[in-house]
CSV table of C-alpha atoms in Angstrom, one decimal:
chain,number,residue,atom,x,y,z
A,1,MET,CA,0.0,0.0,0.0
A,2,PHE,CA,1.0,3.6,-0.5
A,3,THR,CA,0.2,6.8,1.3
A,4,SER,CA,0.7,10.2,-0.4
A,5,VAL,CA,2.0,13.1,1.8
A,6,PRO,CA,3.5,16.4,0.9
A,7,GLY,CA,6.8,15.8,-0.9
A,8,ALA,CA,6.7,12.0,-0.6
A,9,ARG,CA,4.9,8.7,-1.4
A,10,LEU,CA,5.2,6.2,1.5
A,11,TYR,CA,5.1,2.4,1.1
A,12,TRP,CA,3.8,0.3,3.9
A,13,LYS,CA,2.6,-3.2,4.8
A,14,LEU,CA,0.1,-4.3,7.4
A,15,GLU,CA,0.4,-7.9,8.6
A,16,GLY,CA,-0.9,-10.1,11.4
A,17,ARG,CA,-4.2,-10.8,13.1
A,18,GLU,CA,-7.2,-8.4,13.0
A,19,GLY,CA,-7.7,-7.2,16.5
A,20,ALA,CA,-4.2,-7.9,17.7
A,21,ARG,CA,-2.2,-5.3,19.5
A,22,PRO,CA,-0.8,-2.8,16.8
A,23,LEU,CA,3.0,-2.5,16.6
A,24,VAL,CA,4.7,-0.1,14.2
A,25,LEU,CA,8.2,-1.1,13.0
A,26,LEU,CA,10.6,1.5,11.7
A,27,ASN,CA,13.9,1.1,9.8
A,28,SER,CA,17.3,2.7,10.2
A,29,ILE,CA,18.7,5.1,7.7
A,30,GLY,CA,20.1,3.3,4.7
A,31,THR,CA,17.8,0.3,5.0
A,32,ASP,CA,14.1,-0.4,4.4
A,33,MET,CA,11.3,-2.4,6.1
A,34,ASP,CA,13.2,-5.7,5.2
A,35,LEU,CA,15.4,-4.9,8.1
A,36,TRP,CA,12.7,-6.5,10.3
A,37,ASP,CA,12.3,-9.7,8.2
A,38,PRO,CA,14.1,-12.1,10.5
A,39,VAL,CA,12.0,-11.0,13.5
A,40,LEU,CA,8.6,-11.1,11.8
A,41,PRO,CA,8.0,-14.8,12.3
A,42,LEU,CA,8.5,-14.3,16.0
A,43,LEU,CA,6.0,-11.4,16.1
A,44,ARG,CA,3.3,-12.0,13.6
A,45,ALA,CA,1.2,-14.3,15.7
A,46,ARG,CA,1.1,-11.8,18.6
A,47,PHE,CA,0.8,-8.4,17.0
A,48,ARG,CA,-0.7,-6.5,14.1
A,49,LEU,CA,2.4,-5.3,12.4
A,50,LEU,CA,2.7,-2.1,10.5
A,51,ARG,CA,6.0,-1.7,8.6
A,52,ILE,CA,6.9,1.6,6.8
A,53,ASP,CA,9.6,2.5,4.4
A,54,THR,CA,10.9,5.8,5.7
A,55,ARG,CA,10.6,8.5,3.0
A,56,GLY,CA,13.4,8.2,0.4
A,57,HIS,CA,14.0,4.6,1.4
A,58,GLY,CA,13.0,1.3,-0.1
A,59,ALA,CA,9.8,1.8,-2.2
A,60,SER,CA,9.0,5.2,-0.6
A,61,THR,CA,9.9,8.1,-2.8
A,62,ALA,CA,10.6,11.7,-1.7
A,63,GLU,CA,11.5,15.0,-3.2
A,64,PRO,CA,15.1,16.1,-2.6
A,65,GLY,CA,15.8,18.4,0.4
A,66,ASP,CA,16.5,18.4,4.1
A,67,PHE,CA,13.9,16.4,6.2
A,68,SER,CA,13.2,17.0,9.8
A,69,MET,CA,12.4,14.6,12.6
A,70,GLN,CA,9.0,16.3,12.9
A,71,LEU,CA,8.3,15.6,9.2
A,72,LEU,CA,9.2,12.0,9.5
A,73,ALA,CA,7.0,11.6,12.6
A,74,ARG,CA,4.1,13.1,10.6
A,75,ASP,CA,4.7,10.5,7.9
A,76,VAL,CA,4.2,7.7,10.4
A,77,LEU,CA,0.9,9.3,11.6
A,78,ALA,CA,-0.3,9.6,8.1
A,79,VAL,CA,0.4,5.9,7.3
A,80,ALA,CA,-1.1,4.8,10.7
A,81,HIS,CA,-4.3,6.7,9.8
A,82,ASP,CA,-4.6,5.1,6.4
A,83,ALA,CA,-4.0,1.7,8.0
A,84,GLY,CA,-6.8,2.3,10.5
A,85,ILE,CA,-4.6,2.4,13.5
A,86,ASP,CA,-5.0,5.1,16.2
A,87,ARG,CA,-3.0,3.9,19.2
A,88,PHE,CA,0.1,1.7,18.8
A,89,ALA,CA,3.4,0.5,20.2
A,90,LEU,CA,6.4,1.4,18.2
A,91,ALA,CA,9.8,-0.2,17.8
A,92,GLY,CA,12.4,1.6,15.8
A,93,VAL,CA,16.0,1.0,14.9
A,94,SER,CA,18.5,3.9,14.9
A,95,LEU,CA,16.6,6.7,12.8
A,96,GLY,CA,13.4,4.7,13.5
A,97,GLY,CA,14.0,5.1,17.2
A,98,MET,CA,14.6,8.8,16.8
A,99,ILE,CA,11.3,9.1,14.9
A,100,GLY,CA,9.7,7.1,17.7
A,101,MET,CA,10.9,9.5,20.4
A,102,GLU,CA,9.7,12.5,18.4
A,103,LEU,CA,6.3,10.8,18.0
A,104,ALA,CA,6.1,9.9,21.7
A,105,LEU,CA,6.7,13.5,22.6
A,106,ALA,CA,4.3,15.0,20.0
A,107,ARG,CA,1.5,12.4,20.3
A,108,PRO,CA,1.7,10.8,23.8
A,109,GLN,CA,-2.0,9.8,23.5
A,110,GLN,CA,-1.1,7.6,20.5
A,111,VAL,CA,2.2,5.9,21.4
A,112,GLU,CA,1.4,3.3,24.0
A,113,LYS,CA,4.9,1.8,24.4
A,114,LEU,CA,8.3,2.6,22.8
A,115,VAL,CA,11.2,0.2,22.0
A,116,LEU,CA,14.4,2.1,21.1
A,117,VAL,CA,16.8,-0.2,19.3
A,118,CYS,CA,20.4,0.9,18.8
A,119,THR,CA,19.5,4.5,18.7
A,120,SER,CA,20.3,7.9,20.4
A,121,ALA,CA,19.0,11.3,21.1
A,122,THR,CA,22.3,13.0,20.4
A,123,MET,CA,24.6,12.5,17.4
A,124,ASP,CA,27.7,14.3,16.0
A,125,ALA,CA,26.2,17.0,13.8
A,126,ALA,CA,29.5,17.8,12.1
A,127,ALA,CA,30.1,14.2,11.2
A,128,TRP,CA,26.6,13.9,9.8
A,129,ASN,CA,27.0,17.1,7.8
A,130,ASP,CA,30.2,15.6,6.2
A,131,ARG,CA,28.3,12.4,5.4
A,132,ILE,CA,25.4,14.3,3.8
A,133,ALA,CA,27.9,16.3,1.7
A,134,LYS,CA,29.7,13.2,0.5
A,135,VAL,CA,26.4,11.4,-0.5
A,136,ARG,CA,25.1,14.4,-2.3
A,137,GLY,CA,28.4,15.0,-4.1
A,138,SER,CA,29.5,11.5,-4.9
A,139,GLY,CA,26.6,9.1,-4.3
A,140,MET,CA,26.1,6.3,-1.9
A,141,ALA,CA,29.3,4.5,-2.6
A,142,ALA,CA,31.2,7.4,-0.9
A,143,ILE,CA,29.9,6.3,2.5
A,144,ALA,CA,29.3,2.6,1.9
A,145,ASP,CA,32.4,1.2,3.7
A,146,LEU,CA,31.8,3.5,6.7
A,147,ALA,CA,28.2,2.6,7.0
A,148,MET,CA,28.7,-1.2,6.6
A,149,GLY,CA,31.5,-1.1,9.2
A,150,ARG,CA,28.9,0.0,11.7
A,151,PHE,CA,25.8,-1.8,10.4
A,152,LEU,CA,27.0,-5.3,10.9
A,153,SER,CA,29.8,-6.9,12.9
A,154,ASP,CA,32.8,-8.7,11.5
A,155,GLU,CA,31.5,-11.9,13.1
A,156,LEU,CA,28.3,-11.7,11.1
A,157,ARG,CA,30.2,-10.9,7.9
A,158,GLU,CA,32.2,-14.1,8.3
A,159,GLU,CA,29.2,-16.2,9.3
A,160,ASN,CA,26.7,-14.9,6.8
A,161,PRO,CA,28.4,-13.2,3.8
A,162,ALA,CA,25.3,-13.4,1.7
A,163,LEU,CA,23.4,-11.3,4.2
A,164,TYR,CA,26.2,-8.8,4.4
A,165,GLU,CA,26.3,-8.4,0.6
A,166,THR,CA,22.5,-8.1,0.5
A,167,VAL,CA,22.6,-5.2,3.0
A,168,ARG,CA,25.5,-3.5,1.2
A,169,ARG,CA,23.8,-3.8,-2.2
A,170,GLN,CA,20.6,-2.3,-0.8
A,171,LEU,CA,22.7,0.6,0.7
A,172,VAL,CA,24.7,1.5,-2.4
A,173,THR,CA,21.6,1.4,-4.7
A,174,MET,CA,19.3,3.5,-2.7
A,175,ASP,CA,18.4,7.1,-3.5
A,176,PRO,CA,21.2,9.4,-2.3
A,177,GLN,CA,18.8,12.2,-1.9
A,178,GLY,CA,16.6,10.1,0.4
A,179,TYR,CA,19.6,9.2,2.5
A,180,ALA,CA,20.8,12.8,2.7
A,181,GLY,CA,17.4,14.1,3.6
A,182,CYS,CA,17.1,11.7,6.5
A,183,GLY,CA,20.7,12.4,7.4
A,184,ALA,CA,19.7,16.1,7.8
A,185,ALA,CA,16.9,15.1,10.2
A,186,ILE,CA,19.5,13.2,12.3
A,187,ARG,CA,22.0,16.1,12.1
A,188,ASP,CA,19.4,18.7,13.2
A,189,MET,CA,17.4,16.8,15.8
A,190,ASP,CA,16.8,18.4,19.2
A,191,LEU,CA,15.7,15.3,21.2
A,192,GLY,CA,18.5,15.4,23.8
A,193,ALA,CA,17.0,18.0,26.0
A,194,ARG,CA,13.4,16.9,25.5
A,195,ILE,CA,13.3,13.1,26.1
A,196,GLY,CA,12.6,13.6,29.8
A,197,GLY,CA,9.1,14.4,28.6
A,198,ILE,CA,8.5,10.9,27.1
A,199,ALA,CA,5.6,9.3,29.1
A,200,ALA,CA,5.3,6.0,27.2
A,201,PRO,CA,6.8,3.0,28.9
A,202,THR,CA,10.2,2.6,27.1
A,203,LEU,CA,12.6,-0.2,26.5
A,204,VAL,CA,16.1,0.7,25.4
A,205,VAL,CA,17.9,-2.0,23.5
A,206,THR,CA,21.7,-1.7,23.0
A,207,GLY,CA,24.2,-3.9,21.1
A,208,THR,CA,27.6,-4.9,22.6
A,209,ARG,CA,29.1,-4.7,19.0
A,210,ASP,CA,27.4,-1.4,18.1
A,211,THR,CA,29.9,1.3,17.5
A,212,SER,CA,27.4,3.9,16.3
A,213,THR,CA,25.1,4.1,19.3
A,214,PRO,CA,26.5,2.0,22.1
A,215,LEU,CA,25.3,2.0,25.7
A,216,GLU,CA,28.2,4.3,26.6
A,217,GLY,CA,27.4,7.8,25.6
A,218,HIS,CA,24.1,6.9,23.8
A,219,GLY,CA,22.0,4.2,25.4
A,220,GLU,CA,22.9,5.4,28.9
A,221,HIS,CA,21.7,8.9,28.1
A,222,LEU,CA,18.3,7.5,27.1
A,223,LEU,CA,18.1,5.4,30.3
A,224,ALA,CA,19.0,8.3,32.5
A,225,ARG,CA,16.5,10.7,31.1
A,226,ILE,CA,13.4,8.7,30.1
A,227,LEU,CA,11.5,8.0,33.3
A,228,GLY,CA,11.3,4.4,34.2
A,229,ALA,CA,13.1,3.2,31.0
A,230,SER,CA,14.3,-0.4,31.1
A,231,HIS,CA,17.3,-1.9,29.3
A,232,ALA,CA,18.1,-5.0,27.2
A,233,GLU,CA,21.6,-5.7,25.9
A,234,LEU,CA,22.2,-7.9,22.9
A,235,THR,CA,25.2,-9.4,21.2
A,236,ALA,CA,24.8,-7.4,18.0
A,237,ALA,CA,26.1,-4.5,16.0
A,238,HIS,CA,23.9,-1.6,14.8
A,239,LEU,CA,21.3,-3.6,12.8
A,240,ALA,CA,20.2,-5.8,15.7
A,241,PRO,CA,17.1,-7.2,13.9
A,242,LEU,CA,19.4,-8.8,11.4
A,243,GLU,CA,22.2,-9.8,13.8
A,244,ALA,CA,20.2,-11.0,16.8
A,245,PRO,CA,16.5,-11.5,15.8
A,246,GLU,CA,15.7,-14.1,18.4
A,247,ALA,CA,17.3,-12.2,21.3
A,248,LEU,CA,15.6,-9.0,20.1
A,249,ALA,CA,12.2,-10.7,20.0
A,250,ALA,CA,12.9,-12.3,23.5
A,251,ALA,CA,13.4,-8.8,24.9
A,252,LEU,CA,10.6,-7.0,22.9
A,253,ILE,CA,7.7,-9.5,23.4
A,254,PRO,CA,7.5,-9.6,27.2
A,255,PHE,CA,7.9,-5.8,27.4
A,256,LEU,CA,5.1,-5.1,24.9
A,257,GLU,CA,2.8,-7.7,26.4
A,258,GLY,CA,3.5,-6.9,30.1
């Protein structure tokens, strides 16, 4: 299904049982909804799953330009409306978690629970500005090695080279403007000083192999500032749904059903 919003056309899928608890799943920058594929068999019988390709990612198109976290949050609300879902839990990886935090602040009456997977409320703006410039000037190949070095661990690359190459191919063939636009949202986000206002019960998931948003300096900031937030640590790099799907589901399901 597609939802048209100003400046973009958003692709989404709704799966699972009618009447089951709604769960929105959001992808990281540089990936699409397939990021959640290994976890779906563990969730589908329990939840009504709404997956969304972030604008400029996967099958979602977007006009060039700088996006904002508020814009990306409105995209999720537009899709949820079209899917007939008013209140929902949300699990987001990296950028998806940032969008989730923005949504939980803007629409506390709609976000019932929040799962923040390998994400942060504060990132290095200068580093992201440099990455955006490289992508806009030279295309996705200019940052592919950097991104892949953070996305997946060396251990997974050795154990599952086919998965590694699939993720890399998806990254280098995506729309550079979509990546750059979402990169601008990360660069410009102002969540750090605001996340104390998140009222939704929150689970912070960190990866021991994650060099982008590890517990130290990132996850610990979320845990210290979001009232009552709980923590789960996985043996995974940044794309935890690909690297540790069973462990992620084992943390996520009791939290959402509790």
